[in-house]
C-alpha atoms as a printed R data frame, in Angstrom:
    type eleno elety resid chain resno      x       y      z
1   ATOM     1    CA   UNK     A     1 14.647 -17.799 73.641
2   ATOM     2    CA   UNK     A     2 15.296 -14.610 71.839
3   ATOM     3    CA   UNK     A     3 14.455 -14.662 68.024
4   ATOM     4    CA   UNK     A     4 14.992 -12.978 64.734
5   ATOM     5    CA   UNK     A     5 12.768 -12.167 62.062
6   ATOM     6    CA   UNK     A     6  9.859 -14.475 60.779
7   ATOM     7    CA   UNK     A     7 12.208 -16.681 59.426
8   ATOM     8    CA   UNK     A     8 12.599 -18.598 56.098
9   ATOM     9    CA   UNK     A     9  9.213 -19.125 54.790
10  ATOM    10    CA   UNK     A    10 10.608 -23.095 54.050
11  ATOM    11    CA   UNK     A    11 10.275 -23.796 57.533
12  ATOM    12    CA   UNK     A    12  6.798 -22.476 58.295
13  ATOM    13    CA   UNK     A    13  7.658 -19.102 59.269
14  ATOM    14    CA   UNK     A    14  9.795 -20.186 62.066
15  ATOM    15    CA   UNK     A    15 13.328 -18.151 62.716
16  ATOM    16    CA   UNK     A    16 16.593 -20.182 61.496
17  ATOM    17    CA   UNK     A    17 18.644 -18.825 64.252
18  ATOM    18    CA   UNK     A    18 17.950 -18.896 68.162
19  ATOM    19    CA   UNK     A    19 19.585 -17.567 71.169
20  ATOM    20    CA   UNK     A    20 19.526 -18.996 74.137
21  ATOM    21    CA   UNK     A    21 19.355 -16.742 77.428
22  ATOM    22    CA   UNK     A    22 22.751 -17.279 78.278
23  ATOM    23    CA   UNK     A    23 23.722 -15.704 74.583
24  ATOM    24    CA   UNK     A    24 21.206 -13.156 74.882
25  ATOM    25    CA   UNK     A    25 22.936 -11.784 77.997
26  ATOM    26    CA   UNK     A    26 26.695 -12.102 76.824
27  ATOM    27    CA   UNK     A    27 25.522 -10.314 73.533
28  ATOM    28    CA   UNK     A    28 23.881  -7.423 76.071
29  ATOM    29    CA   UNK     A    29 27.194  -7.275 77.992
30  ATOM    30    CA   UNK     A    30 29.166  -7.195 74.481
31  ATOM    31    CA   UNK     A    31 26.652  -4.723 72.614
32  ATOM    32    CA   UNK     A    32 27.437  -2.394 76.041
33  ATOM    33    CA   UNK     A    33 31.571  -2.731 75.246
34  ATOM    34    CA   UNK     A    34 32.008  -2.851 71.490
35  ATOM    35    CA   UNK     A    35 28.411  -1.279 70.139
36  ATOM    36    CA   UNK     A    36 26.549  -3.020 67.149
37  ATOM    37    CA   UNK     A    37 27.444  -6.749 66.607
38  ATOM    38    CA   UNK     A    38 27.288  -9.155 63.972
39  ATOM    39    CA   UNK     A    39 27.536 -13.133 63.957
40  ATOM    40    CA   UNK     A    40 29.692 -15.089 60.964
41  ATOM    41    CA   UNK     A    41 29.821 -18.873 60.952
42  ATOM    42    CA   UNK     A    42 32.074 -20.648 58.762
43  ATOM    43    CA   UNK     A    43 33.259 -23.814 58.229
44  ATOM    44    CA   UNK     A    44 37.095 -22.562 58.862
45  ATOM    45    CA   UNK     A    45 39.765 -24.650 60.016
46  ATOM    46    CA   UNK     A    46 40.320 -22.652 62.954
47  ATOM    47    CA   UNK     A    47 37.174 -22.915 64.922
48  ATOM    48    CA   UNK     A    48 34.656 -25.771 63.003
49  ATOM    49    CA   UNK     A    49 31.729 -24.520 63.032
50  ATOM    50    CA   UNK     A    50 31.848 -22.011 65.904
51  ATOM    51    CA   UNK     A    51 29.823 -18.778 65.566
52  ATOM    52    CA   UNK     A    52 32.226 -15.448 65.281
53  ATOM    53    CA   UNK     A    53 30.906 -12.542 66.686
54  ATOM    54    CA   UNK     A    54 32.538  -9.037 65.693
55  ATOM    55    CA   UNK     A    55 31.710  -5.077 65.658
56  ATOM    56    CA   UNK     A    56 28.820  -5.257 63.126
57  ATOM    57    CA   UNK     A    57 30.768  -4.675 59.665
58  ATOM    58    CA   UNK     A    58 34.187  -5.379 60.735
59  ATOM    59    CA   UNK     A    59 33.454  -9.138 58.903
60  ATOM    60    CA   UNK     A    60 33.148  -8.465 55.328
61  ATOM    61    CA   UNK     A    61 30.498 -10.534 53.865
62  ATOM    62    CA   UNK     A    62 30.082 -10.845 50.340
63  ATOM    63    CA   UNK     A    63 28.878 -13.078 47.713
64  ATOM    64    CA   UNK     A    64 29.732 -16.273 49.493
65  ATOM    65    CA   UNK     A    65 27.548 -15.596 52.500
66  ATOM    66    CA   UNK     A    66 24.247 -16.049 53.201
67  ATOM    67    CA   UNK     A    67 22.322 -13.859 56.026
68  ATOM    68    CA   UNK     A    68 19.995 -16.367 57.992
69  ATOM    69    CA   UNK     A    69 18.865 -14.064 60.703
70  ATOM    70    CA   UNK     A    70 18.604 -10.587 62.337
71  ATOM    71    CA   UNK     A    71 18.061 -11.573 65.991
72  ATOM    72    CA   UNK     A    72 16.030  -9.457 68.175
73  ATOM    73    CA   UNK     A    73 17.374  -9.576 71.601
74  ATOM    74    CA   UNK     A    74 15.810  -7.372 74.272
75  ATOM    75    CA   UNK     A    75 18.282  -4.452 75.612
76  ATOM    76    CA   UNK     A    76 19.738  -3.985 72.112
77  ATOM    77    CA   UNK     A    77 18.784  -0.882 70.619
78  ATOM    78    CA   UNK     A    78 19.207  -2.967 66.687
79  ATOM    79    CA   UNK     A    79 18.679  -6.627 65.520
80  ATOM    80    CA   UNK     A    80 22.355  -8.710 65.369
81  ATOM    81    CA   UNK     A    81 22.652 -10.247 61.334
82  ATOM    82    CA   UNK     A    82 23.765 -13.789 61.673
83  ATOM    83    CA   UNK     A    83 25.983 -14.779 58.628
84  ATOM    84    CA   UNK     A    84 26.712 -18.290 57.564
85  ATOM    85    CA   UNK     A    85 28.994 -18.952 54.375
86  ATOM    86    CA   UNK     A    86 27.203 -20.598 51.510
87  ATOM    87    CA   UNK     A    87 28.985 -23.619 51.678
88  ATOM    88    CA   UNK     A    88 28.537 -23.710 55.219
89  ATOM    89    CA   UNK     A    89 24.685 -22.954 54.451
90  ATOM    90    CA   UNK     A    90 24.285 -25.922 52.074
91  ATOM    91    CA   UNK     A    91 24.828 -28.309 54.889
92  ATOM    92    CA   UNK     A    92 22.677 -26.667 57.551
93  ATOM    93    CA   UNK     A    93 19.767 -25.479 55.415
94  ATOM    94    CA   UNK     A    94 17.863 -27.895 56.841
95  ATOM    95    CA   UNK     A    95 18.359 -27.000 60.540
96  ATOM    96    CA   UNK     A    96 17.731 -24.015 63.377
97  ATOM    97    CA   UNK     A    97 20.256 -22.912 64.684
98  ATOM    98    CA   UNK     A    98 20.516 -22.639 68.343
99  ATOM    99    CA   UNK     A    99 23.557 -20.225 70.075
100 ATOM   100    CA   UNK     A   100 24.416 -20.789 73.267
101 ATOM   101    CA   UNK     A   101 27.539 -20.049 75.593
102 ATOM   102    CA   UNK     A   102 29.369 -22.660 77.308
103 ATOM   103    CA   UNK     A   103 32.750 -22.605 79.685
104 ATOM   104    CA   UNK     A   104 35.841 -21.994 77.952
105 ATOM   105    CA   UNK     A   105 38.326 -20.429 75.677
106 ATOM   106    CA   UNK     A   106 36.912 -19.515 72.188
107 ATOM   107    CA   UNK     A   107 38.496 -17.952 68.952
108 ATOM   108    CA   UNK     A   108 40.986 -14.925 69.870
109 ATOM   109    CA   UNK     A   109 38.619 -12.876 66.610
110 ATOM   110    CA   UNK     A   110 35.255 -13.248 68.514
111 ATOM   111    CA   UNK     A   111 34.407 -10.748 71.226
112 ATOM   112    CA   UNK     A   112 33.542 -12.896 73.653
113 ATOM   113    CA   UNK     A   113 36.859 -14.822 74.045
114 ATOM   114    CA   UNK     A   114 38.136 -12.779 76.950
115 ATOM   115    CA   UNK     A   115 35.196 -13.615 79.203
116 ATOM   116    CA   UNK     A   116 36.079 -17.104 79.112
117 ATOM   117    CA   UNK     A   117 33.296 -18.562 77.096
118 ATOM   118    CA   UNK     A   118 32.628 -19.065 73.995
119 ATOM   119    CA   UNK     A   119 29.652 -19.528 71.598
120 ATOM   120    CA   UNK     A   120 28.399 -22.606 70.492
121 ATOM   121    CA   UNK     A   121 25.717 -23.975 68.015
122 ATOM   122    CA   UNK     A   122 23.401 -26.466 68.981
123 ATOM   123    CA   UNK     A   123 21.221 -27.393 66.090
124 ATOM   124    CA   UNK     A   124 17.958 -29.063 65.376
125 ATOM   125    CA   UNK     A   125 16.178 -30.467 62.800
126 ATOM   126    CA   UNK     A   126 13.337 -28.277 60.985
């Protein structure tokens, strides 16, 4: 699995935020189309808890976010910031988070709803 930085020095140094191969490759193919990406999960009606990826910047974050990550994934020239609102933080602060892709129709605002996946979190306790 592809990781960020060192992580949050809570958890022993591990990183908060994971990709799984399958992500790592869909960001690749996305990073090629739309250049620099960012993640943003939020606890929105919409999608739960599904992770939102956009053109890096085109989701303002502000004072109500929280950046977990900056994920390093090989054949992307910069690291991908993974934003999770605060609220959304307070219930998960106590987890890695794992994104993965599975089969089927995601948000119409992440990038990766045309393919015909979507993102997913998997999570585990730290």
């Amino acid at each position: 699995m592809s990781a960020g930085n060192a992580g949050d020095p809570h958890d022993g140094g591990h990183a908060r935020v994971e990709l799984t191969p399958a992500a790592a490759e869909l960001l690749r193919r996305l990073r090629a189309a739309h250049g620099p990406l960012m993640f943003h999960q939020s606890g929105g009606c919409c999608d739960g808890s599904a992770p939102m990826c956009y053109p890096d910047g085109e989701f303002r974050t502000g004072g109500s976010d929280v950046l977990l990550e900056r994920l390093a994934v090989d054949g992307v020239e910069e690291p991908v910031p993974f934003w999770m609102s605060a609220s959304q933080h307070e219930v998960w602060q106590h987890t890695r988070l794992i994104v993965d892709v599975v089969e089927g129709r995601g948000s119409g605002f992440s990038l990766e709803a045309p393919e015909g996946v979507r993102f997913l979190i998997r999570s585990r306790l730290i």
